[in-house]
CSV table of C-alpha atoms in Angstrom, one decimal:
chain,number,residue,atom,x,y,z
V,1,UNK,CA,5.9,-33.7,91.7
V,2,UNK,CA,2.6,-33.3,92.7
V,3,UNK,CA,1.0,-36.7,95.1
V,4,UNK,CA,-3.2,-37.7,95.3
V,5,UNK,CA,-2.4,-37.1,98.8
V,6,UNK,CA,-1.5,-34.0,99.3
V,7,UNK,CA,-5.0,-32.1,98.0
V,8,UNK,CA,-5.8,-30.9,101.7
V,9,UNK,CA,-2.5,-28.2,101.5
V,10,UNK,CA,-3.6,-27.5,97.7
V,11,UNK,CA,-4.8,-24.5,96.8
V,12,UNK,CA,-6.2,-23.9,93.5
V,13,UNK,CA,-6.9,-20.4,92.4
V,14,UNK,CA,-9.5,-19.7,89.5
V,15,UNK,CA,-12.7,-19.6,87.6
V,16,UNK,CA,-16.1,-21.8,87.9
V,17,UNK,CA,-19.5,-22.7,86.1
V,18,UNK,CA,-21.2,-25.6,87.0
V,19,UNK,CA,-23.9,-26.6,84.4
V,20,UNK,CA,-25.9,-28.4,86.8
V,21,UNK,CA,-27.3,-27.2,89.5
V,22,UNK,CA,-30.9,-26.7,90.7
V,23,UNK,CA,-33.3,-24.9,92.5
V,24,UNK,CA,-37.0,-26.5,93.8
V,25,UNK,CA,-38.4,-29.8,95.5
V,26,UNK,CA,-37.9,-33.1,95.4
V,27,UNK,CA,-37.8,-35.8,96.7
V,28,UNK,CA,-35.2,-38.8,97.6
V,29,UNK,CA,-35.9,-42.2,99.8
V,30,UNK,CA,-38.2,-41.1,100.9
V,31,UNK,CA,-38.0,-37.4,102.7
V,32,UNK,CA,-39.2,-34.3,100.4
V,33,UNK,CA,-37.6,-30.7,100.9
V,34,UNK,CA,-37.2,-27.3,99.1
V,35,UNK,CA,-33.5,-26.7,97.8
V,36,UNK,CA,-34.0,-23.6,97.1
V,37,UNK,CA,-32.8,-22.6,100.3
V,38,UNK,CA,-29.7,-23.9,100.4
V,39,UNK,CA,-28.5,-24.0,95.8
V,40,UNK,CA,-27.2,-21.0,96.2
V,41,UNK,CA,-24.1,-21.8,100.2
V,42,UNK,CA,-21.5,-22.3,96.6
V,43,UNK,CA,-21.3,-18.8,95.5
V,44,UNK,CA,-22.2,-16.5,98.4
V,45,UNK,CA,-18.0,-15.9,98.4
V,46,UNK,CA,-15.7,-17.8,97.4
V,47,UNK,CA,-14.6,-21.4,98.3
V,48,UNK,CA,-12.2,-21.9,100.7
V,49,UNK,CA,-10.0,-23.6,97.7
V,50,UNK,CA,-9.7,-19.7,96.1
V,51,UNK,CA,-11.9,-20.4,93.8
V,52,UNK,CA,-14.8,-18.2,92.8
V,53,UNK,CA,-18.3,-20.3,91.0
V,54,UNK,CA,-18.9,-17.3,88.1
V,55,UNK,CA,-22.6,-19.1,87.6
V,56,UNK,CA,-24.2,-21.5,87.9
V,57,UNK,CA,-26.9,-23.1,85.0
V,58,UNK,CA,-29.9,-23.7,87.4
V,59,UNK,CA,-33.1,-25.7,86.0
V,60,UNK,CA,-36.7,-26.1,89.2
V,61,UNK,CA,-36.8,-29.5,90.3
V,62,UNK,CA,-40.6,-28.1,90.2
V,63,UNK,CA,-41.3,-28.6,87.2
V,64,UNK,CA,-39.6,-32.7,86.9
V,65,UNK,CA,-40.6,-34.1,90.3
V,66,UNK,CA,-44.3,-35.2,90.1
V,67,UNK,CA,-46.9,-34.9,93.0
V,68,UNK,CA,-50.5,-36.4,93.4
V,69,UNK,CA,-50.4,-37.0,89.8
V,70,UNK,CA,-49.4,-34.1,88.5
V,71,UNK,CA,-46.1,-31.6,88.5
V,72,UNK,CA,-45.0,-29.2,91.7
V,73,UNK,CA,-45.4,-26.8,88.9
V,74,UNK,CA,-46.4,-26.7,85.3
V,75,UNK,CA,-43.4,-25.0,82.2
V,76,UNK,CA,-45.1,-21.6,83.3
V,77,UNK,CA,-44.8,-20.9,87.0
V,78,UNK,CA,-41.8,-23.6,87.3
V,79,UNK,CA,-39.5,-21.9,84.7
V,80,UNK,CA,-41.0,-17.8,86.1
V,81,UNK,CA,-39.8,-18.9,90.3
V,82,UNK,CA,-37.0,-19.3,88.5
V,83,UNK,CA,-36.6,-16.5,86.2
V,84,UNK,CA,-37.5,-14.1,89.4
V,85,UNK,CA,-33.9,-16.0,91.5
V,86,UNK,CA,-32.2,-15.1,88.4
V,87,UNK,CA,-33.5,-11.3,88.8
V,88,UNK,CA,-31.7,-11.2,92.2
V,89,UNK,CA,-29.0,-13.5,92.2
V,90,UNK,CA,-27.3,-12.6,88.5
V,91,UNK,CA,-25.2,-15.6,89.1
V,92,UNK,CA,-27.9,-17.9,88.3
V,93,UNK,CA,-28.3,-18.6,84.6
V,94,UNK,CA,-31.9,-20.0,84.3
V,95,UNK,CA,-32.2,-23.3,82.2
V,96,UNK,CA,-35.9,-23.8,81.0
V,97,UNK,CA,-36.8,-27.3,82.4
V,98,UNK,CA,-40.1,-28.3,79.1
V,99,UNK,CA,-43.3,-30.8,79.6
V,100,UNK,CA,-42.9,-32.4,77.2
V,101,UNK,CA,-46.3,-34.8,77.2
V,102,UNK,CA,-47.2,-32.5,79.4
V,103,UNK,CA,-46.9,-29.3,78.3
V,104,UNK,CA,-46.8,-27.8,75.5
V,105,UNK,CA,-43.9,-25.8,73.5
V,106,UNK,CA,-45.9,-23.4,73.0
V,107,UNK,CA,-45.3,-22.3,77.1
V,108,UNK,CA,-41.5,-21.9,75.7
V,109,UNK,CA,-42.5,-19.9,73.6
V,110,UNK,CA,-44.3,-17.3,75.3
V,111,UNK,CA,-41.8,-17.7,78.3
V,112,UNK,CA,-38.2,-16.7,75.9
V,113,UNK,CA,-40.8,-14.5,74.1
V,114,UNK,CA,-41.3,-12.0,77.4
V,115,UNK,CA,-38.1,-12.3,79.0
V,116,UNK,CA,-35.8,-12.8,76.2
V,117,UNK,CA,-32.0,-13.2,76.3
V,118,UNK,CA,-32.8,-14.7,79.8
V,119,UNK,CA,-32.8,-18.2,80.0
V,120,UNK,CA,-29.6,-20.6,77.8
V,121,UNK,CA,-30.7,-23.7,76.9
V,122,UNK,CA,-33.2,-26.1,78.3
V,123,UNK,CA,-33.8,-29.7,80.5
V,124,UNK,CA,-35.4,-32.1,79.8
V,125,UNK,CA,-36.0,-35.5,81.7
V,126,UNK,CA,-36.9,-37.7,80.6
V,127,UNK,CA,-36.7,-41.0,83.7
V,128,UNK,CA,-39.6,-38.0,85.4
V,129,UNK,CA,-41.9,-37.2,82.7
V,130,UNK,CA,-42.0,-41.2,82.4
V,131,UNK,CA,-41.7,-40.4,78.6
V,132,UNK,CA,-38.3,-42.0,76.0
V,133,UNK,CA,-36.8,-39.6,74.7
V,134,UNK,CA,-37.4,-41.4,71.4
V,135,UNK,CA,-41.0,-39.6,71.2
V,136,UNK,CA,-42.5,-38.0,69.0
V,137,UNK,CA,-43.6,-35.4,72.2
V,138,UNK,CA,-39.7,-34.9,72.2
V,139,UNK,CA,-40.1,-33.0,68.3
V,140,UNK,CA,-41.8,-29.4,69.1
V,141,UNK,CA,-39.3,-28.4,71.7
V,142,UNK,CA,-35.6,-29.3,69.9
V,143,UNK,CA,-37.0,-27.8,67.1
V,144,UNK,CA,-38.0,-24.5,69.0
V,145,UNK,CA,-34.1,-24.6,70.5
V,146,UNK,CA,-33.2,-24.4,67.3
V,147,UNK,CA,-34.8,-22.1,66.4
V,148,UNK,CA,-34.2,-20.2,69.7
V,149,UNK,CA,-30.4,-21.9,68.7
V,150,UNK,CA,-30.0,-22.9,73.1
V,151,UNK,CA,-28.4,-26.2,74.2
V,152,UNK,CA,-30.2,-28.8,75.3
V,153,UNK,CA,-29.5,-30.7,78.4
V,154,UNK,CA,-31.2,-34.4,79.2
V,155,UNK,CA,-30.7,-36.0,82.4
V,156,UNK,CA,-29.6,-38.9,81.3
V,157,UNK,CA,-29.0,-42.9,82.6
V,158,UNK,CA,-27.3,-46.0,82.5
V,159,UNK,CA,-27.1,-48.0,79.3
V,160,UNK,CA,-26.4,-51.4,80.9
V,161,UNK,CA,-27.3,-52.6,84.5
V,162,UNK,CA,-24.8,-51.7,87.9
V,163,UNK,CA,-24.2,-53.9,90.7
V,164,UNK,CA,-23.6,-51.8,93.4
V,165,UNK,CA,-21.3,-53.2,96.4
V,166,UNK,CA,-23.6,-54.1,98.9
V,167,UNK,CA,-25.4,-56.3,96.6
V,168,UNK,CA,-28.4,-53.7,94.9
V,169,UNK,CA,-28.6,-53.5,90.8
V,170,UNK,CA,-28.9,-50.8,89.0
V,171,UNK,CA,-31.3,-51.2,86.0
V,172,UNK,CA,-30.8,-49.9,83.0
V,173,UNK,CA,-32.6,-47.0,80.9
V,174,UNK,CA,-35.0,-47.8,78.8
V,175,UNK,CA,-36.2,-44.2,78.4
V,176,UNK,CA,-32.4,-41.8,78.1
V,177,UNK,CA,-30.2,-43.4,78.1
V,178,UNK,CA,-26.8,-41.8,76.0
V,179,UNK,CA,-27.7,-44.5,72.9
V,180,UNK,CA,-31.1,-43.1,72.7
V,181,UNK,CA,-30.5,-39.5,73.1
V,182,UNK,CA,-27.9,-39.7,70.8
V,183,UNK,CA,-29.9,-41.5,68.4
V,184,UNK,CA,-32.2,-38.5,68.9
V,185,UNK,CA,-28.8,-35.8,67.6
V,186,UNK,CA,-28.7,-37.4,65.1
V,187,UNK,CA,-32.2,-36.6,63.6
V,188,UNK,CA,-31.7,-32.9,64.7
V,189,UNK,CA,-27.8,-31.8,64.1
V,190,UNK,CA,-28.0,-28.3,63.9
V,191,UNK,CA,-29.2,-28.3,68.3
V,192,UNK,CA,-26.0,-29.2,70.7
V,193,UNK,CA,-27.3,-31.1,72.8
V,194,UNK,CA,-25.2,-31.8,76.3
V,195,UNK,CA,-26.1,-35.6,78.4
V,196,UNK,CA,-26.3,-34.8,82.0
V,197,UNK,CA,-24.1,-37.3,84.4
V,198,UNK,CA,-21.8,-38.9,81.6
V,199,UNK,CA,-24.8,-41.5,81.2
V,200,UNK,CA,-25.3,-42.4,84.7
V,201,UNK,CA,-22.6,-44.3,87.2
V,202,UNK,CA,-19.8,-47.5,86.8
V,203,UNK,CA,-17.2,-48.2,84.1
V,204,UNK,CA,-18.6,-49.8,81.3
V,205,UNK,CA,-21.4,-47.3,81.3
V,206,UNK,CA,-19.7,-44.1,81.2
V,207,UNK,CA,-17.5,-45.5,78.1
V,208,UNK,CA,-20.7,-45.7,76.2
V,209,UNK,CA,-21.1,-42.1,76.9
V,210,UNK,CA,-17.6,-41.3,75.4
V,211,UNK,CA,-18.2,-43.3,72.4
V,212,UNK,CA,-20.4,-42.1,71.7
V,213,UNK,CA,-19.5,-39.2,71.7
V,214,UNK,CA,-16.5,-39.1,69.7
V,215,UNK,CA,-18.3,-41.3,67.2
V,216,UNK,CA,-20.4,-37.5,66.8
V,217,UNK,CA,-17.4,-36.2,66.3
V,218,UNK,CA,-16.0,-38.4,63.6
V,219,UNK,CA,-19.4,-38.6,61.6
V,220,UNK,CA,-20.0,-35.5,62.0
V,221,UNK,CA,-23.3,-36.4,63.3
V,222,UNK,CA,-25.0,-34.5,65.9
V,223,UNK,CA,-23.7,-32.5,68.8
V,224,UNK,CA,-23.1,-34.1,71.3
V,225,UNK,CA,-21.6,-32.7,74.9
V,226,UNK,CA,-21.9,-33.7,78.3
V,227,UNK,CA,-21.7,-32.6,82.4
V,228,UNK,CA,-19.8,-34.9,84.9
V,229,UNK,CA,-21.7,-34.8,88.4
V,230,UNK,CA,-21.7,-37.9,89.8
V,231,UNK,CA,-18.4,-39.3,88.2
V,232,UNK,CA,-15.8,-40.6,90.7
V,233,UNK,CA,-18.0,-39.6,93.9
V,234,UNK,CA,-16.7,-42.1,95.5
V,235,UNK,CA,-13.3,-42.7,93.9
V,236,UNK,CA,-10.4,-38.9,94.3
V,237,UNK,CA,-8.1,-40.6,92.3
V,238,UNK,CA,-10.5,-40.1,89.8
V,239,UNK,CA,-9.9,-43.1,86.8
V,240,UNK,CA,-12.7,-42.4,85.3
V,241,UNK,CA,-12.8,-38.7,84.2
V,242,UNK,CA,-8.7,-39.2,84.3
V,243,UNK,CA,-9.4,-42.4,80.9
V,244,UNK,CA,-12.8,-40.3,79.3
V,245,UNK,CA,-10.4,-36.5,79.1
V,246,UNK,CA,-7.5,-39.4,77.5
V,247,UNK,CA,-10.4,-39.8,74.8
V,248,UNK,CA,-11.3,-37.3,73.7
V,249,UNK,CA,-8.1,-35.4,74.0
V,250,UNK,CA,-6.5,-37.6,70.9
V,251,UNK,CA,-10.1,-36.1,69.2
V,252,UNK,CA,-9.6,-33.1,69.2
V,253,UNK,CA,-12.8,-33.4,71.8
V,254,UNK,CA,-11.9,-31.6,75.0
V,255,UNK,CA,-14.6,-28.8,74.2
V,256,UNK,CA,-17.4,-31.3,75.1
V,257,UNK,CA,-16.6,-32.0,78.7
V,258,UNK,CA,-18.6,-29.9,81.3
V,259,UNK,CA,-17.8,-29.5,85.8
V,260,UNK,CA,-21.0,-30.3,86.7
V,261,UNK,CA,-22.9,-31.9,90.4
V,262,UNK,CA,-26.2,-32.0,90.6
V,263,UNK,CA,-25.9,-29.2,93.3
V,264,UNK,CA,-27.4,-29.7,95.8
V,265,UNK,CA,-28.1,-32.8,95.4
V,266,UNK,CA,-27.4,-35.2,97.9
V,267,UNK,CA,-24.2,-35.1,99.2
V,268,UNK,CA,-23.3,-32.1,97.6
V,269,UNK,CA,-25.9,-29.3,100.1
V,270,UNK,CA,-22.6,-29.4,101.7
V,271,UNK,CA,-20.3,-26.9,100.9
V,272,UNK,CA,-17.3,-29.2,101.9
V,273,UNK,CA,-18.2,-32.1,99.6
V,274,UNK,CA,-18.4,-29.5,97.3
V,275,UNK,CA,-15.1,-28.0,97.7
V,276,UNK,CA,-13.8,-31.6,97.6
V,277,UNK,CA,-14.6,-33.1,94.9
V,278,UNK,CA,-13.5,-29.8,92.7
V,279,UNK,CA,-10.3,-30.3,95.1
V,280,UNK,CA,-10.1,-34.3,93.1
V,281,UNK,CA,-10.5,-33.4,90.0
V,282,UNK,CA,-7.7,-31.2,89.5
V,283,UNK,CA,-5.4,-32.6,91.1
V,284,UNK,CA,-6.2,-35.3,89.3
V,285,UNK,CA,-5.8,-33.6,86.3
V,286,UNK,CA,-2.1,-31.6,87.3
V,287,UNK,CA,-1.2,-34.9,88.5
V,288,UNK,CA,-2.2,-37.3,85.1
V,289,UNK,CA,-1.7,-34.0,82.5
V,290,UNK,CA,1.3,-32.4,83.6
V,291,UNK,CA,2.2,-29.1,81.0
V,292,UNK,CA,-1.4,-29.7,80.1
V,293,UNK,CA,-2.9,-29.5,82.9
V,294,UNK,CA,-4.0,-25.8,83.4
V,295,UNK,CA,-6.2,-25.4,79.4
V,296,UNK,CA,-8.3,-29.0,80.5
V,297,UNK,CA,-8.9,-26.9,84.0
V,298,UNK,CA,-10.0,-24.1,82.7
V,299,UNK,CA,-12.2,-25.7,79.7
V,300,UNK,CA,-13.3,-27.9,81.4
V,301,UNK,CA,-14.5,-25.6,84.6
V,302,UNK,CA,-14.8,-23.2,82.6
V,303,UNK,CA,-15.0,-22.4,79.2
V,304,UNK,CA,-16.8,-25.3,78.0
V,305,UNK,CA,-19.6,-23.8,79.5
V,306,UNK,CA,-19.0,-20.6,79.0
V,307,UNK,CA,-18.5,-20.8,75.1
V,308,UNK,CA,-22.0,-23.8,75.6
V,309,UNK,CA,-24.4,-21.5,77.8
V,310,UNK,CA,-23.3,-18.0,77.9
V,311,UNK,CA,-21.9,-17.2,74.2
V,312,UNK,CA,-24.3,-15.4,72.1
V,313,UNK,CA,-24.2,-16.6,67.9
V,314,UNK,CA,-26.7,-14.8,65.9
V,315,UNK,CA,-26.0,-17.2,62.9
V,316,UNK,CA,-26.3,-20.7,64.2
V,317,UNK,CA,-22.5,-21.3,64.1
V,318,UNK,CA,-20.4,-22.9,66.6
V,319,UNK,CA,-20.2,-24.0,69.3
V,320,UNK,CA,-22.0,-20.5,72.2
V,321,UNK,CA,-24.7,-19.8,72.5
V,322,UNK,CA,-27.6,-17.5,73.4
V,323,UNK,CA,-31.1,-15.8,72.2
V,324,UNK,CA,-30.2,-13.5,69.4
V,325,UNK,CA,-30.7,-14.0,67.1
V,326,UNK,CA,-30.7,-12.1,63.7
V,327,UNK,CA,-34.0,-10.4,62.6
V,328,UNK,CA,-35.7,-9.8,59.7
V,329,UNK,CA,-35.0,-6.8,59.9
V,330,UNK,CA,-32.3,-6.8,60.9
V,331,UNK,CA,-31.0,-8.8,57.8
V,332,UNK,CA,-33.0,-5.7,56.0
V,333,UNK,CA,-30.5,-3.1,57.4
V,334,UNK,CA,-27.5,-4.9,56.6
V,335,UNK,CA,-28.8,-5.6,53.1
V,336,UNK,CA,-29.4,-1.9,52.4
V,337,UNK,CA,-26.0,-1.5,53.7
V,338,UNK,CA,-23.9,-3.8,51.6
V,339,UNK,CA,-26.4,-2.2,48.5
V,340,UNK,CA,-24.2,1.1,49.6
V,341,UNK,CA,-21.6,0.5,50.3
V,342,UNK,CA,-21.1,-1.2,46.5
V,343,UNK,CA,-22.4,1.8,44.5
V,344,UNK,CA,-19.7,3.9,46.6
V,345,UNK,CA,-16.6,1.1,45.6
V,346,UNK,CA,-17.9,1.7,42.3
V,347,UNK,CA,-18.6,5.3,41.9
V,348,UNK,CA,-14.9,5.5,43.0
V,349,UNK,CA,-13.7,2.7,40.9
V,350,UNK,CA,-15.0,5.0,37.8
V,351,UNK,CA,-14.1,8.3,39.3
V,352,UNK,CA,-10.6,6.2,39.1
V,353,UNK,CA,-11.4,5.2,35.4
V,354,UNK,CA,-12.4,7.8,34.5
V,355,UNK,CA,-8.8,10.1,35.9
V,356,UNK,CA,-6.2,7.7,34.5
V,357,UNK,CA,-7.9,8.0,30.8
V,358,UNK,CA,-7.5,11.4,31.1
V,359,UNK,CA,-4.1,11.2,31.8
V,360,UNK,CA,-3.1,8.4,29.5
V,361,UNK,CA,-4.2,11.0,26.4
V,362,UNK,CA,-2.3,14.3,27.7
V,363,UNK,CA,0.9,11.9,27.8
V,364,UNK,CA,0.6,10.7,23.9
V,365,UNK,CA,-0.7,14.3,23.6
V,366,UNK,CA,2.9,15.7,24.6
């Protein structure tokens, strides 16, 4: 059996979709940086462990980071900038970042109309907007997401306070905790809603997010997913990820887990840290889930994100994403074809009926 401490000597080969990455400007600890210049270090070539990052689900930080009382970019300019990058790099799958309370859903509608099938979902950051997810200003955007059959990725933060080893306290969020997002999802149960960061740090917060997802599965009152960006970031054993896999596995909910990193923010500006996170998570899964490991790895690192963000659905059913919507003209064509088929089948049936009766009369006369 593989030992976790042998991780440096192990190669894993597979395709990866990172469901949480960024371009644009971000400020942290008093320092601002444009991450556009370094975000693609992970996707230029295969990782040293042999894995290939095939797609990255990307949003533009310029539409989230406030500067001088506004944002670096509004809904139109920021999202167009991301589209320009995506046009040059086919590995980028863009999210349209939305600004309820500052922008207008008509901006997003115009962007999607002018750029059909380019965006794979919507992104919301309530903490940066300083508007709680319960605010009615989100609703028009969510309804448009339903209309376009696109998933919505929400930044999610702590439900309860966390005390860190250095004595600092991370306060619970009043804007975007998992329970608030679950309530929004229940009001829009046909929209697939993703909670970024699995609801924030600490075992208690992770368990709250897991409970929300399991409740949504049992009650069938929402379609909740979550990415594992920053979960167990300092622990190579990945105990919280192990536990949430076990809990969701028991509810047939492994399709709700997405690999994500928040790259290139924080430590994930480093390709080495990026690779180490992947290796540690895969090592834990192989160690703890034996014969099921390959299937679980495929779901978390690839298939779930592909089904959610990159698989087009025309009828709004299932777990696929995309913007391909059946038009009224398409529906008319389908109805005409069905009508023609019915007429042809009717004619064939009538012909067979007449032929049978004629044969019957010949047999009697003979």
